[in-house]
Amino acid sequence: MTDPRGIGLTSQRARNRLVDQLRGMGIRNEVVLEVMRTTPRHLFVDEALASRAYENTALPIGFGQTISQPYIVAAMTEALYASGSLERVLEVGAGCGYQSAVLAQLSGRVFSIERIAALANKLRSRLHELRINNVRVRHGDGFLGWPEHAPFDAILVAAAPVGIPEPLLQQLALGGRLIIPVGRAGSQELRLVTRTASGFEDTVLERVSFVPLLDGVS
Ligand code: SAH
């Protein structure tokens, strides 16, 4: 990927340190770790925050939203890609597009939905600049999924509803996996749901803190 701001080299050490932290927190998949090391997170935040881009924290991206913490991006990605790269992936709550860029490197095609128009537009131009061509961005309401492109091998949701939206379950392929934070602020858990021949298997992974998944568009 290109590095228009040219600070990639100087942040090499910060990136390696981030990967060491991710390993320490239990991320084991080497392919995922390598994608975390090489994805230029500093290009997804405001220039004023670029020097903090490789810290393992969420950072503001405007509109009251945040770029997800690298550990959470890595953990969700690892849970979805346990069995290798995937053909069709749906992302709900694309925000600044950092998670989209990570998914794009591990997938055939990524379909990303964002409800805030300004973020969706910014995301399109940023992915274009980075020459990431396998992500389609839709300004819309992720509660509905993207039925025209279903079924999906994986669905990643980066904002928390109070319960799992039914359309997302219906848009999972057989054997497909959905990773989603569920619950109100202060009591959310990250859940991994797998579609099987007889229904759905649901596992709770860990306690998390995401912004809420909101109805409608803005
Ligand atoms: N992974 C993103 C996280 C962004 S925060 C990143 O690293 O930047 C979660 C995003 O979900 C916000 O941008 C918010 O606008 C979006 N969101 C909330 N409710 C949504 C909905 N119903 N449909 C689509 N996006 C939604």
CSV table of C-alpha atoms and ligand atoms in Angstrom, one decimal:
chain,number,residue,atom,x,y,z
A,1,MET,CA,0.0,0.0,0.0
A,2,THR,CA,1.1,3.6,-0.6
A,3,ASP,CA,2.1,5.9,2.3
A,4,PRO,CA,1.2,9.4,1.2
A,5,ARG,CA,2.3,11.0,4.4
A,6,GLY,CA,5.7,9.2,4.3
A,7,ILE,CA,5.9,8.5,8.0
A,8,GLY,CA,5.7,4.7,7.5
A,9,LEU,CA,9.4,4.1,8.0
A,10,THR,CA,9.7,6.0,11.2
A,11,SER,CA,6.7,4.2,12.7
A,12,GLN,CA,8.1,0.7,11.9
A,13,ARG,CA,9.2,0.3,15.5
A,14,ALA,CA,5.8,1.4,16.8
A,15,ARG,CA,4.1,-1.1,14.6
A,16,ASN,CA,6.3,-4.0,15.8
A,17,ARG,CA,5.7,-3.0,19.3
A,18,LEU,CA,1.9,-3.1,18.6
A,19,VAL,CA,2.2,-6.6,17.2
A,20,ASP,CA,4.2,-7.7,20.3
A,21,GLN,CA,1.3,-6.3,22.5
A,22,LEU,CA,-1.3,-8.1,20.4
A,23,ARG,CA,0.7,-11.4,20.8
A,24,GLY,CA,0.8,-10.7,24.6
A,25,MET,CA,-2.9,-10.3,24.6
A,26,GLY,CA,-3.4,-13.7,23.0
A,27,ILE,CA,-3.6,-13.1,19.2
A,28,ARG,CA,-1.9,-16.1,17.7
A,29,ASN,CA,-2.8,-16.2,13.9
A,30,GLU,CA,0.5,-15.1,12.1
A,31,VAL,CA,-1.4,-14.0,9.0
A,32,VAL,CA,-3.6,-11.7,11.0
A,33,LEU,CA,-0.6,-10.4,12.9
A,34,GLU,CA,1.2,-9.6,9.7
A,35,VAL,CA,-1.8,-7.7,8.3
A,36,MET,CA,-2.0,-5.7,11.6
A,37,ARG,CA,1.7,-4.9,11.2
A,38,THR,CA,1.5,-3.7,7.6
A,39,THR,CA,-1.9,-1.9,7.6
A,40,PRO,CA,-1.1,1.9,7.8
A,41,ARG,CA,-3.4,2.8,10.7
A,42,HIS,CA,-2.0,6.3,10.8
A,43,LEU,CA,-3.7,7.0,7.4
A,44,PHE,CA,-7.1,6.4,8.9
A,45,VAL,CA,-7.0,9.0,11.7
A,46,ASP,CA,-6.6,12.8,11.6
A,47,GLU,CA,-3.0,14.0,11.1
A,48,ALA,CA,-3.0,15.4,14.6
A,49,LEU,CA,-3.5,11.9,16.0
A,50,ALA,CA,-1.2,10.1,13.6
A,51,SER,CA,1.7,9.8,16.1
A,52,ARG,CA,-0.7,7.8,18.4
A,53,ALA,CA,-2.0,5.5,15.6
A,54,TYR,CA,0.0,2.5,16.7
A,55,GLU,CA,-1.0,2.7,20.3
A,56,ASN,CA,-3.4,-0.1,21.3
A,57,THR,CA,-6.3,2.3,21.9
A,58,ALA,CA,-9.5,3.5,20.2
A,59,LEU,CA,-9.1,7.1,18.9
A,60,PRO,CA,-11.8,9.7,17.8
A,61,ILE,CA,-12.7,9.9,14.1
A,62,GLY,CA,-15.3,12.6,14.5
A,63,PHE,CA,-19.2,12.4,14.6
A,64,GLY,CA,-18.9,10.9,18.1
A,65,GLN,CA,-17.4,7.7,16.7
A,66,THR,CA,-14.1,6.0,17.2
A,67,ILE,CA,-11.6,3.9,15.2
A,68,SER,CA,-11.7,0.5,16.9
A,69,GLN,CA,-8.8,-0.5,19.3
A,70,PRO,CA,-6.3,-2.6,17.3
A,71,TYR,CA,-6.6,-5.6,19.8
A,72,ILE,CA,-10.4,-5.7,19.1
A,73,VAL,CA,-9.8,-5.5,15.3
A,74,ALA,CA,-7.3,-8.4,15.5
A,75,ALA,CA,-9.4,-10.5,17.8
A,76,MET,CA,-12.6,-10.2,15.7
A,77,THR,CA,-10.6,-10.8,12.5
A,78,GLU,CA,-8.9,-13.9,14.1
A,79,ALA,CA,-12.2,-15.3,15.1
A,80,LEU,CA,-13.6,-15.0,11.6
A,81,TYR,CA,-10.5,-16.2,9.7
A,82,ALA,CA,-9.7,-19.3,11.9
A,83,SER,CA,-10.0,-21.5,8.8
A,84,GLY,CA,-8.2,-19.2,6.3
A,85,SER,CA,-9.2,-16.5,3.8
A,86,LEU,CA,-12.9,-15.9,3.0
A,87,GLU,CA,-14.7,-15.1,-0.3
A,88,ARG,CA,-17.5,-12.8,0.7
A,89,VAL,CA,-17.5,-10.7,3.9
A,90,LEU,CA,-20.1,-8.2,5.2
A,91,GLU,CA,-18.9,-5.4,7.5
A,92,VAL,CA,-21.4,-3.3,9.5
A,93,GLY,CA,-20.2,0.0,10.9
A,94,ALA,CA,-17.2,0.7,8.7
A,95,GLY,CA,-16.3,4.0,10.3
A,96,CYS,CA,-13.0,5.3,9.1
A,97,GLY,CA,-12.3,2.1,7.2
A,98,TYR,CA,-9.4,0.7,9.1
A,99,GLN,CA,-11.2,-2.6,9.8
A,100,SER,CA,-12.3,-2.7,6.2
A,101,ALA,CA,-8.7,-2.4,5.0
A,102,VAL,CA,-7.7,-5.3,7.3
A,103,LEU,CA,-10.6,-7.5,6.0
A,104,ALA,CA,-9.9,-6.6,2.4
A,105,GLN,CA,-6.5,-8.2,2.6
A,106,LEU,CA,-7.9,-11.5,3.8
A,107,SER,CA,-11.0,-11.7,1.6
A,108,GLY,CA,-12.2,-12.0,-2.0
A,109,ARG,CA,-14.8,-9.2,-1.6
A,110,VAL,CA,-15.8,-7.0,1.3
A,111,PHE,CA,-19.2,-5.3,1.5
A,112,SER,CA,-19.1,-2.4,4.1
A,113,ILE,CA,-22.1,-0.5,5.4
A,114,GLU,CA,-21.8,2.8,7.3
A,115,ARG,CA,-24.8,4.9,8.5
A,116,ILE,CA,-23.1,8.3,8.6
A,117,ALA,CA,-22.8,9.7,5.0
A,118,ALA,CA,-19.7,11.8,5.6
A,119,LEU,CA,-17.8,8.8,7.0
A,120,ALA,CA,-19.0,6.6,4.1
A,121,ASN,CA,-17.8,9.1,1.6
A,122,LYS,CA,-14.4,9.6,3.3
A,123,LEU,CA,-14.0,5.9,3.5
A,124,ARG,CA,-14.6,5.4,-0.2
A,125,SER,CA,-11.9,8.0,-1.2
A,126,ARG,CA,-9.4,6.7,1.4
A,127,LEU,CA,-9.7,3.1,0.2
A,128,HIS,CA,-9.3,4.3,-3.4
A,129,GLU,CA,-6.2,6.3,-2.4
A,130,LEU,CA,-4.8,3.1,-0.8
A,131,ARG,CA,-5.6,1.2,-4.0
A,132,ILE,CA,-7.9,-1.2,-2.1
A,133,ASN,CA,-10.3,-2.3,-4.8
A,134,ASN,CA,-12.2,-5.2,-3.4
A,135,VAL,CA,-14.3,-3.2,-0.9
A,136,ARG,CA,-17.8,-1.9,-1.8
A,137,VAL,CA,-19.1,0.8,0.5
A,138,ARG,CA,-22.8,1.5,1.1
A,139,HIS,CA,-24.2,4.4,3.0
A,140,GLY,CA,-27.1,2.6,4.8
A,141,ASP,CA,-28.5,0.9,7.8
A,142,GLY,CA,-26.6,-2.2,8.8
A,143,PHE,CA,-29.5,-3.6,10.8
A,144,LEU,CA,-30.8,-4.7,7.4
A,145,GLY,CA,-27.6,-6.3,6.1
A,146,TRP,CA,-27.0,-6.2,2.4
A,147,PRO,CA,-29.4,-8.9,1.0
A,148,GLU,CA,-28.4,-8.4,-2.7
A,149,HIS,CA,-24.9,-9.7,-1.9
A,150,ALA,CA,-25.8,-12.5,0.6
A,151,PRO,CA,-25.0,-15.1,1.6
A,152,PHE,CA,-21.8,-14.1,3.4
A,153,ASP,CA,-19.0,-16.4,4.7
A,154,ALA,CA,-18.5,-13.9,7.5
A,155,ILE,CA,-20.2,-10.9,9.0
A,156,LEU,CA,-18.4,-8.4,11.3
A,157,VAL,CA,-20.4,-5.8,13.2
A,158,ALA,CA,-18.4,-3.0,14.9
A,159,ALA,CA,-21.2,-1.3,16.9
A,160,ALA,CA,-23.5,-2.9,19.5
A,161,PRO,CA,-27.2,-3.7,19.1
A,162,VAL,CA,-29.2,-4.8,22.1
A,163,GLY,CA,-30.0,-8.1,20.4
A,164,ILE,CA,-28.7,-9.8,17.2
A,165,PRO,CA,-30.5,-8.4,14.1
A,166,GLU,CA,-32.4,-11.3,12.4
A,167,PRO,CA,-31.5,-10.2,8.8
A,168,LEU,CA,-27.8,-10.7,9.6
A,169,LEU,CA,-28.4,-14.2,10.8
A,170,GLN,CA,-30.4,-14.9,7.6
A,171,GLN,CA,-27.6,-13.6,5.4
A,172,LEU,CA,-25.0,-16.0,6.8
A,173,ALA,CA,-23.9,-18.8,4.5
A,174,LEU,CA,-24.0,-22.4,5.8
A,175,GLY,CA,-20.9,-22.6,8.0
A,176,GLY,CA,-20.6,-18.8,7.9
A,177,ARG,CA,-19.6,-16.8,11.0
A,178,LEU,CA,-21.0,-13.7,12.5
A,179,ILE,CA,-19.0,-11.7,15.1
A,180,ILE,CA,-21.0,-9.0,17.0
A,181,PRO,CA,-20.9,-7.1,20.2
A,182,VAL,CA,-24.3,-7.3,21.9
A,183,GLY,CA,-25.8,-5.4,24.9
A,184,ARG,CA,-26.2,-1.9,26.4
A,185,ALA,CA,-23.3,0.4,27.3
A,186,GLY,CA,-21.5,-1.1,30.3
A,187,SER,CA,-22.7,-4.7,29.8
A,188,GLN,CA,-21.7,-5.7,26.3
A,189,GLU,CA,-20.3,-9.1,25.3
A,190,LEU,CA,-18.7,-10.1,22.0
A,191,ARG,CA,-20.5,-13.1,20.5
A,192,LEU,CA,-19.5,-15.5,17.7
A,193,VAL,CA,-22.4,-17.2,15.9
A,194,THR,CA,-21.9,-20.0,13.4
A,195,ARG,CA,-24.6,-21.1,11.0
A,196,THR,CA,-24.9,-24.9,11.0
A,197,ALA,CA,-27.2,-27.3,9.1
A,198,SER,CA,-29.5,-27.5,12.1
A,199,GLY,CA,-29.5,-23.8,13.2
A,200,PHE,CA,-27.0,-21.5,14.9
A,201,GLU,CA,-24.2,-22.0,17.4
A,202,ASP,CA,-23.6,-19.1,19.7
A,203,THR,CA,-20.4,-18.6,21.8
A,204,VAL,CA,-19.6,-15.6,24.1
A,205,LEU,CA,-15.9,-14.5,23.6
A,206,GLU,CA,-15.3,-11.6,26.0
A,207,ARG,CA,-16.7,-8.4,27.6
A,208,VAL,CA,-16.3,-5.4,25.3
A,209,SER,CA,-17.2,-1.8,24.9
A,210,PHE,CA,-18.5,-0.5,21.5
A,211,VAL,CA,-20.6,2.5,20.4
A,212,PRO,CA,-24.2,1.5,19.9
A,213,LEU,CA,-25.6,0.3,16.6
A,214,LEU,CA,-28.2,2.9,15.7
A,215,ASP,CA,-31.3,2.7,13.6
A,216,GLY,CA,-31.6,4.6,10.3
A,217,VAL,CA,-29.1,6.7,8.5
A,218,SER,CA,-27.6,10.2,9.1
B,1,SAH,N1,-14.3,-0.5,12.7
B,1,SAH,C1,-14.6,0.9,12.6
B,1,SAH,C2,-15.4,1.2,13.8
B,1,SAH,C3,-16.2,2.4,13.8
B,1,SAH,S1,-17.2,2.8,15.2
B,1,SAH,C4,-13.3,1.7,12.6
B,1,SAH,O1,-12.2,1.1,12.9
B,1,SAH,O2,-13.2,2.8,12.2
B,1,SAH,C5,-18.7,2.1,14.6
B,1,SAH,C6,-19.4,2.6,13.4
B,1,SAH,O3,-20.7,2.0,13.3
B,1,SAH,C7,-19.6,4.2,13.4
B,1,SAH,O4,-19.0,4.7,12.3
B,1,SAH,C8,-21.1,4.3,13.3
B,1,SAH,O5,-21.6,5.4,12.5
B,1,SAH,C9,-21.5,3.0,12.6
B,1,SAH,N2,-22.9,2.5,12.8
B,1,SAH,C10,-23.7,2.6,13.9
B,1,SAH,N3,-24.9,2.1,13.7
B,1,SAH,C11,-24.9,1.7,12.4
B,1,SAH,C12,-25.9,1.0,11.5
B,1,SAH,N4,-27.1,0.7,11.9
B,1,SAH,N5,-25.5,0.7,10.2
B,1,SAH,C13,-24.2,1.0,9.8
B,1,SAH,N6,-23.3,1.6,10.5
B,1,SAH,C14,-23.6,1.9,11.8
